[in-house]
Short mmCIF file of C-alpha atoms and ligand atoms in Angstrom, two decimals:
data_model
loop_
_atom_site.label_atom_id
_atom_site.label_comp_id
_atom_site.label_asym_id
_atom_site.label_seq_id
_atom_site.Cartn_x
_atom_site.Cartn_y
_atom_site.Cartn_z
CA MET A 289 -175.66 16.42 -64.61
CA ILE A 290 -177.34 19.22 -66.59
CA CYS A 291 -175.72 22.52 -67.67
CA SER A 292 -176.55 25.45 -65.35
CA LYS A 293 -177.36 27.60 -68.39
CA CYS A 294 -179.30 25.23 -70.68
CA CYS A 295 -180.70 21.69 -70.82
CA GLU A 296 -177.64 20.02 -72.38
CA PRO A 297 -175.55 17.49 -70.39
CA ALA A 298 -172.72 19.19 -68.49
CA ILE A 299 -169.09 18.27 -69.35
CA VAL A 300 -167.54 20.19 -66.47
CA SER A 301 -168.44 21.05 -62.88
CA GLN A 302 -166.70 24.14 -61.59
CA ARG A 303 -166.83 23.59 -57.86
CA TYR A 304 -165.24 27.00 -57.28
CA SER A 305 -168.11 28.77 -59.10
CA GLY A 306 -170.88 26.28 -58.43
CA LYS A 307 -171.60 26.02 -62.17
CA HIS A 308 -172.01 22.98 -64.36
CA LEU A 309 -171.43 23.64 -68.00
CA CYS A 310 -172.19 21.88 -71.28
CA GLN A 311 -169.66 21.98 -74.11
CA SER A 312 -170.80 25.19 -75.76
CA HIS A 313 -171.30 27.07 -72.48
CA PHE A 314 -167.91 25.86 -71.26
CA VAL A 315 -166.24 27.26 -74.41
CA GLU A 316 -168.21 30.51 -74.02
CA ASP A 317 -167.25 30.77 -70.32
CA PHE A 318 -163.57 30.00 -70.98
CA GLU A 319 -163.26 32.57 -73.75
CA SER A 320 -165.17 35.27 -71.95
CA ARG A 321 -162.90 34.90 -68.87
CA VAL A 322 -159.78 35.15 -71.11
CA LYS A 323 -161.22 38.23 -72.81
CA GLU A 324 -162.01 39.76 -69.38
CA THR A 325 -158.42 39.11 -68.10
CA MET A 326 -157.16 40.80 -71.32
CA ARG A 327 -159.57 43.69 -71.10
CA LYS A 328 -159.08 44.55 -67.43
CA ASN A 329 -155.29 44.41 -67.73
CA ASP A 330 -155.20 46.05 -71.21
CA LEU A 331 -153.01 43.20 -72.43
CA VAL A 332 -153.21 43.58 -76.21
CA LYS A 333 -153.61 46.67 -78.40
CA ASP A 334 -154.43 46.92 -82.06
CA GLY A 335 -151.35 46.95 -84.32
CA GLU A 336 -149.47 44.52 -82.12
CA ARG A 337 -147.41 41.52 -83.31
CA LEU A 338 -148.00 39.05 -80.54
CA ALA A 339 -145.64 36.12 -80.16
CA VAL A 340 -147.25 33.14 -78.41
CA ALA A 341 -144.79 30.81 -76.68
CA VAL A 342 -146.09 27.44 -77.86
CA SER A 343 -144.55 24.31 -76.39
CA GLY A 344 -147.17 21.93 -77.77
CA GLY A 345 -148.48 21.15 -74.28
CA LYS A 346 -152.10 21.72 -73.29
CA ASP A 347 -151.73 25.19 -71.81
CA SER A 348 -149.94 26.88 -74.68
CA THR A 349 -152.09 25.04 -77.23
CA ALA A 350 -155.25 26.24 -75.50
CA LEU A 351 -153.79 29.76 -75.42
CA LEU A 352 -153.00 29.74 -79.12
CA LEU A 353 -156.44 28.31 -80.08
CA CYS A 354 -158.20 30.79 -77.83
CA LEU A 355 -156.22 33.87 -78.97
CA HIS A 356 -156.64 32.87 -82.61
CA LYS A 357 -160.41 32.82 -82.08
CA ILE A 358 -160.97 35.85 -79.86
CA LEU A 359 -158.55 38.14 -81.73
CA ASP A 360 -160.05 37.27 -85.08
CA GLY A 361 -161.10 40.46 -86.81
CA ARG A 362 -158.76 42.58 -84.72
CA ASP A 363 -155.59 44.20 -86.03
CA VAL A 364 -153.32 41.85 -84.08
CA GLU A 365 -150.83 39.51 -85.79
CA LEU A 366 -150.12 36.19 -84.06
CA VAL A 367 -146.80 34.43 -84.42
CA ALA A 368 -145.41 31.49 -82.41
CA ILE A 369 -142.14 30.72 -80.69
CA THR A 370 -141.27 27.16 -79.69
CA VAL A 371 -138.34 26.41 -77.45
CA ASP A 372 -136.41 23.10 -77.66
CA GLU A 373 -134.72 22.81 -74.30
CA GLY A 374 -133.24 19.46 -75.26
CA ILE A 375 -135.03 17.02 -72.95
CA ALA A 376 -134.75 13.54 -74.41
CA GLY A 377 -137.94 11.49 -74.67
CA TYR A 378 -140.17 14.45 -73.93
CA ARG A 379 -139.66 17.59 -75.95
CA ASP A 380 -139.58 16.00 -79.39
CA ASP A 381 -143.23 14.96 -79.13
CA THR A 382 -144.42 18.34 -77.88
CA ILE A 383 -142.50 20.08 -80.67
CA THR A 384 -144.34 17.85 -83.20
CA SER A 385 -147.65 18.88 -81.60
CA ALA A 386 -146.64 22.60 -81.64
CA ARG A 387 -145.75 22.36 -85.35
CA ALA A 388 -149.07 20.68 -86.11
CA ILE A 389 -151.21 23.30 -84.35
CA THR A 390 -149.35 26.34 -85.76
CA SER A 391 -149.46 24.99 -89.30
CA CYS A 392 -153.15 24.05 -88.97
CA LEU A 393 -153.91 27.64 -87.87
CA GLY A 394 -151.56 29.13 -90.51
CA ILE A 395 -149.37 30.86 -87.90
CA GLU A 396 -145.71 31.62 -88.52
CA GLN A 397 -143.57 29.65 -86.04
CA GLU A 398 -139.87 29.88 -85.15
CA LEU A 399 -137.99 27.28 -83.21
CA VAL A 400 -135.20 28.26 -80.80
CA SER A 401 -133.06 25.65 -79.09
CA PHE A 402 -130.82 25.66 -76.00
CA ARG A 403 -128.23 23.91 -78.13
CA ASP A 404 -128.17 26.80 -80.66
CA GLU A 405 -128.35 29.58 -78.04
CA TYR A 406 -126.13 28.16 -75.30
CA GLY A 407 -124.27 25.28 -77.01
CA TYR A 408 -125.77 22.46 -74.93
CA ASP A 409 -129.09 20.69 -74.40
CA LEU A 410 -130.65 20.92 -70.93
CA ASP A 411 -129.89 17.23 -70.42
CA GLU A 412 -126.19 17.87 -70.95
CA MET A 413 -126.24 20.99 -68.77
CA VAL A 414 -127.57 19.20 -65.73
CA GLN A 415 -126.12 15.72 -66.18
CA GLY A 416 -124.10 14.60 -63.12
CA LYS A 417 -124.50 18.00 -61.45
CA GLU A 418 -126.18 18.87 -58.17
CA VAL A 419 -128.47 21.44 -59.75
CA ALA A 420 -132.24 21.86 -60.04
CA PRO A 421 -133.07 21.41 -63.74
CA CYS A 422 -136.14 23.63 -63.57
CA THR A 423 -134.13 26.63 -62.35
CA PHE A 424 -131.83 26.38 -65.34
CA CYS A 425 -134.55 25.55 -67.72
CA GLY A 426 -136.74 28.49 -66.67
CA VAL A 427 -133.99 31.10 -66.84
CA PHE A 428 -132.59 29.89 -70.17
CA ARG A 429 -136.07 29.54 -71.67
CA LYS A 430 -137.02 33.12 -70.72
CA LYS A 431 -133.89 34.46 -72.33
CA ALA A 432 -134.29 32.34 -75.48
CA ILE A 433 -137.89 33.51 -75.90
CA ASN A 434 -136.90 37.16 -75.40
CA LEU A 435 -134.13 36.92 -77.98
CA MET A 436 -136.37 35.17 -80.51
CA ALA A 437 -139.25 37.61 -79.89
CA LYS A 438 -136.93 40.51 -80.73
CA ARG A 439 -135.69 38.75 -83.87
CA MET A 440 -139.27 38.24 -84.97
CA GLY A 441 -140.19 41.89 -84.28
CA ALA A 442 -142.80 40.93 -81.68
CA THR A 443 -144.26 43.69 -79.54
CA LYS A 444 -145.35 41.25 -76.77
CA VAL A 445 -144.98 37.64 -75.73
CA ALA A 446 -147.96 35.66 -74.46
CA THR A 447 -147.31 32.59 -72.35
CA GLY A 448 -149.70 29.79 -71.36
CA HIS A 449 -149.34 30.17 -67.55
CA ASN A 450 -152.63 29.14 -65.98
CA LEU A 451 -154.16 29.72 -62.54
CA ASP A 452 -152.38 26.74 -61.07
CA ASP A 453 -148.97 27.94 -62.32
CA GLU A 454 -149.55 31.43 -60.96
CA VAL A 455 -150.69 30.19 -57.56
CA GLN A 456 -147.78 27.74 -57.31
CA SER A 457 -145.30 30.55 -58.04
CA ILE A 458 -146.93 32.86 -55.48
CA VAL A 459 -146.90 30.16 -52.78
CA MET A 460 -143.34 29.07 -53.61
CA ASN A 461 -142.09 32.62 -53.23
CA TYR A 462 -143.96 33.01 -49.91
CA LEU A 463 -142.46 29.73 -48.70
CA LYS A 464 -138.99 30.86 -49.68
CA GLY A 465 -139.55 34.34 -48.24
CA ASP A 466 -138.55 35.82 -51.60
CA ILE A 467 -140.75 38.91 -51.55
CA GLU A 468 -138.79 40.69 -54.23
CA ARG A 469 -139.33 37.88 -56.67
CA LEU A 470 -142.96 37.67 -55.61
CA MET A 471 -143.48 41.35 -56.44
CA ARG A 472 -141.97 40.84 -59.93
CA PHE A 473 -145.31 39.25 -60.70
CA ARG A 474 -146.80 42.72 -60.88
CA PRO A 475 -146.81 44.47 -64.24
CA ARG A 476 -143.55 46.36 -64.55
CA LYS A 477 -142.27 49.35 -66.49
CA VAL A 478 -141.61 48.76 -70.15
CA GLN A 479 -137.86 48.11 -70.35
CA PRO A 480 -135.62 48.55 -73.38
CA GLY A 481 -134.57 45.14 -74.75
CA LEU A 482 -137.25 43.25 -72.81
CA VAL A 483 -140.33 42.27 -74.83
CA PRO A 484 -143.30 42.60 -72.39
CA ARG A 485 -144.90 39.34 -71.37
CA ILE A 486 -148.56 38.69 -70.87
CA LYS A 487 -150.46 35.73 -69.34
CA PRO A 488 -154.03 35.65 -70.69
CA LEU A 489 -154.81 32.26 -69.03
CA ARG A 490 -153.68 33.24 -65.52
CA GLU A 491 -157.22 32.98 -64.11
CA ILE A 492 -158.08 29.67 -65.85
CA PRO A 493 -157.56 26.42 -63.88
CA GLU A 494 -155.19 23.92 -65.46
CA LYS A 495 -157.88 21.23 -65.85
CA GLU A 496 -159.90 23.55 -68.05
CA THR A 497 -157.05 24.26 -70.50
CA ALA A 498 -156.83 20.51 -71.24
CA LEU A 499 -160.62 20.39 -71.64
CA TYR A 500 -160.59 23.41 -73.94
CA CYS A 501 -158.10 21.64 -76.24
CA MET A 502 -160.22 18.48 -76.24
CA VAL A 503 -163.50 20.20 -77.11
CA ASN A 504 -161.68 21.94 -79.96
CA GLY A 505 -160.63 18.56 -81.28
CA VAL A 506 -156.98 18.95 -80.34
CA PHE A 507 -155.32 16.33 -78.14
CA ALA A 508 -152.32 18.25 -76.86
CA GLU A 509 -149.42 16.44 -75.24
CA SER A 510 -150.09 16.14 -71.54
CA ARG A 511 -147.15 14.02 -70.49
CA GLU A 512 -145.08 15.48 -67.70
CA CYS A 513 -141.51 16.56 -68.13
CA PRO A 514 -139.15 13.95 -66.53
CA TYR A 515 -137.57 16.72 -64.40
CA ALA A 516 -140.86 18.08 -63.04
CA SER A 517 -140.99 15.84 -59.96
CA LEU A 518 -137.57 17.12 -58.77
CA SER A 519 -138.85 20.61 -58.07
CA LEU A 520 -140.44 22.33 -55.04
CA ARG A 521 -143.19 23.27 -57.48
CA ALA A 522 -144.34 19.63 -57.66
CA ASP A 523 -144.88 19.55 -53.87
CA VAL A 524 -146.62 22.90 -53.88
CA ARG A 525 -148.83 21.75 -56.75
CA ASP A 526 -149.91 18.63 -54.80
CA MET A 527 -150.57 20.70 -51.65
CA MET A 528 -152.66 23.27 -53.56
CA ASN A 529 -154.64 20.50 -55.30
CA ASP A 530 -155.41 18.93 -51.90
CA LEU A 531 -156.51 22.28 -50.48
CA GLU A 532 -158.67 22.99 -53.58
CA ARG A 533 -160.35 19.61 -53.16
CA LEU A 534 -161.15 20.33 -49.50
CA PHE A 535 -161.92 24.04 -49.98
CA PRO A 536 -163.02 24.81 -53.52
CA GLY A 537 -161.95 28.30 -54.62
CA THR A 538 -158.61 28.27 -52.70
CA LYS A 539 -156.58 28.80 -55.86
CA GLN A 540 -158.69 31.80 -56.97
CA SER A 541 -158.55 33.34 -53.49
CA THR A 542 -154.76 32.86 -53.30
CA LEU A 543 -154.34 34.74 -56.55
CA GLN A 544 -156.84 37.45 -55.63
CA GLY A 545 -155.29 37.89 -52.17
CA PHE A 546 -151.86 38.34 -53.72
CA GLU A 547 -153.25 40.95 -56.16
CA ARG A 548 -154.78 42.87 -53.29
CA ILE A 549 -151.57 42.85 -51.25
CA ALA A 550 -149.48 43.77 -54.26
CA LYS A 551 -151.76 46.77 -55.07
CA THR A 552 -151.31 48.28 -51.60
CA ASP A 553 -147.51 48.31 -52.09
CA PRO A 554 -146.30 47.85 -55.67
CA GLY A 555 -142.67 48.11 -54.37
CA LYS A 556 -139.62 49.27 -56.20
CA TRP A 557 -139.66 46.50 -58.79
CA THR A 558 -142.38 48.24 -60.83
CA LYS A 559 -140.23 51.40 -61.02
CA ILE A 560 -136.61 50.40 -61.43
CA ASP A 561 -134.71 50.63 -64.71
CA LEU A 562 -133.00 47.40 -65.75
CA ALA A 563 -129.31 47.43 -66.64
CA SER A 564 -127.71 45.53 -69.56
CA CYS A 565 -125.86 42.32 -68.89
CA GLY A 566 -122.08 42.87 -69.03
CA ILE A 567 -121.68 39.63 -70.97
CA CYS A 568 -124.63 39.25 -73.34
CA GLY A 569 -126.32 42.70 -73.24
CA GLU A 570 -129.75 41.34 -72.28
CA PRO A 571 -131.71 43.33 -69.69
CA CYS A 572 -131.02 42.37 -66.12
CA VAL A 573 -131.15 43.50 -62.49
CA LYS A 574 -127.54 42.91 -61.51
CA GLU A 575 -124.28 43.36 -63.45
CA ILE A 576 -124.72 40.14 -65.39
CA CYS A 577 -128.00 38.42 -66.23
CA LYS A 578 -129.17 35.27 -64.51
CA ALA A 579 -128.61 33.18 -67.67
CA CYS A 580 -124.97 34.30 -67.93
CA GLU A 581 -124.54 33.70 -64.19
CA LEU A 582 -125.84 30.18 -64.57
CA CYS A 583 -123.67 29.56 -67.65
CA LYS A 584 -120.67 30.52 -65.50
CA ARG A 585 -121.84 28.10 -62.74
CA LEU A 586 -122.12 25.36 -65.33
CA LYS A 587 -118.79 26.40 -66.83
CA ILE A 588 -120.28 26.59 -70.30
FE1 SF4 B 9 -138.07 22.75 -67.81
FE2 SF4 B 9 -138.64 21.98 -65.31
FE3 SF4 B 9 -140.62 22.54 -67.04
FE4 SF4 B 9 -139.14 20.34 -67.35
S1 SF4 B 9 -140.52 20.78 -65.65
S2 SF4 B 9 -139.75 21.80 -69.00
S3 SF4 B 9 -137.14 21.09 -66.68
S4 SF4 B 9 -139.10 23.96 -66.19
ZN1 ZN B 10 -126.22 37.82 -69.97
#
């Protein structure tokens, strides 16, 4: 197959756009879509110290590579935060990859671990308990990243969430009927103590983040976390992949449809002031934050 923009062989076929792209036009397309997401949402301003959450997996590695390139020449400092949740046989390898890519790009990196922040690895937290590991992992990871971003003096945190992640979260919240959580996807008021988060890859399909790493000569870890299959997300992912195969463009239209609904009624979430957790002082909606609530449930 030939590239839709030149005579070179295509390395990717975007069924949702109808385009076939060669290596250089794929890179150009990828970076221009990330730039456009950042421009239209005004994600990064000059003078910022942007902390990129880098796990060493394909999404966050693609994000770091892309931001390093497209922000070159701008007055934006990139730093990296890597979280060690403590998942045996999985996280050690991705941390090695994260260290390699940050040192190759000359980017300051800090590691924060569940063991240091909460006293236990994720494996220990969930062992023998009837709990969903991803719920605990997600909540504790968010808090750990926020704490480290503040320690590093970051003005924003960029995460590697891609189109597939965004669509899965939207559909999961629809399926659970959790509209409040769904609306938290919208940009919210700047809150004291909460470093704003941005998702520059939210319109890029997952397959393309892996390809972007490869064409940049980086073979990021793509093994799946051993807990991933235990979550509702895994079923929603398979369902959305099936739909995308049958009806190309379904993922984009799900995200765009949500954006249109959310714009008609931004809801109270975009306006409320967060409180401080009565235990740890981190910003939260209720009297204590979700992480402290989960620590209580785990009796840690
Ligand atoms: Fe954490 Fe679940 Fe992701 Fe594994 S799959 S890293 S447990 S959120
Ligand atoms: Zn707390």
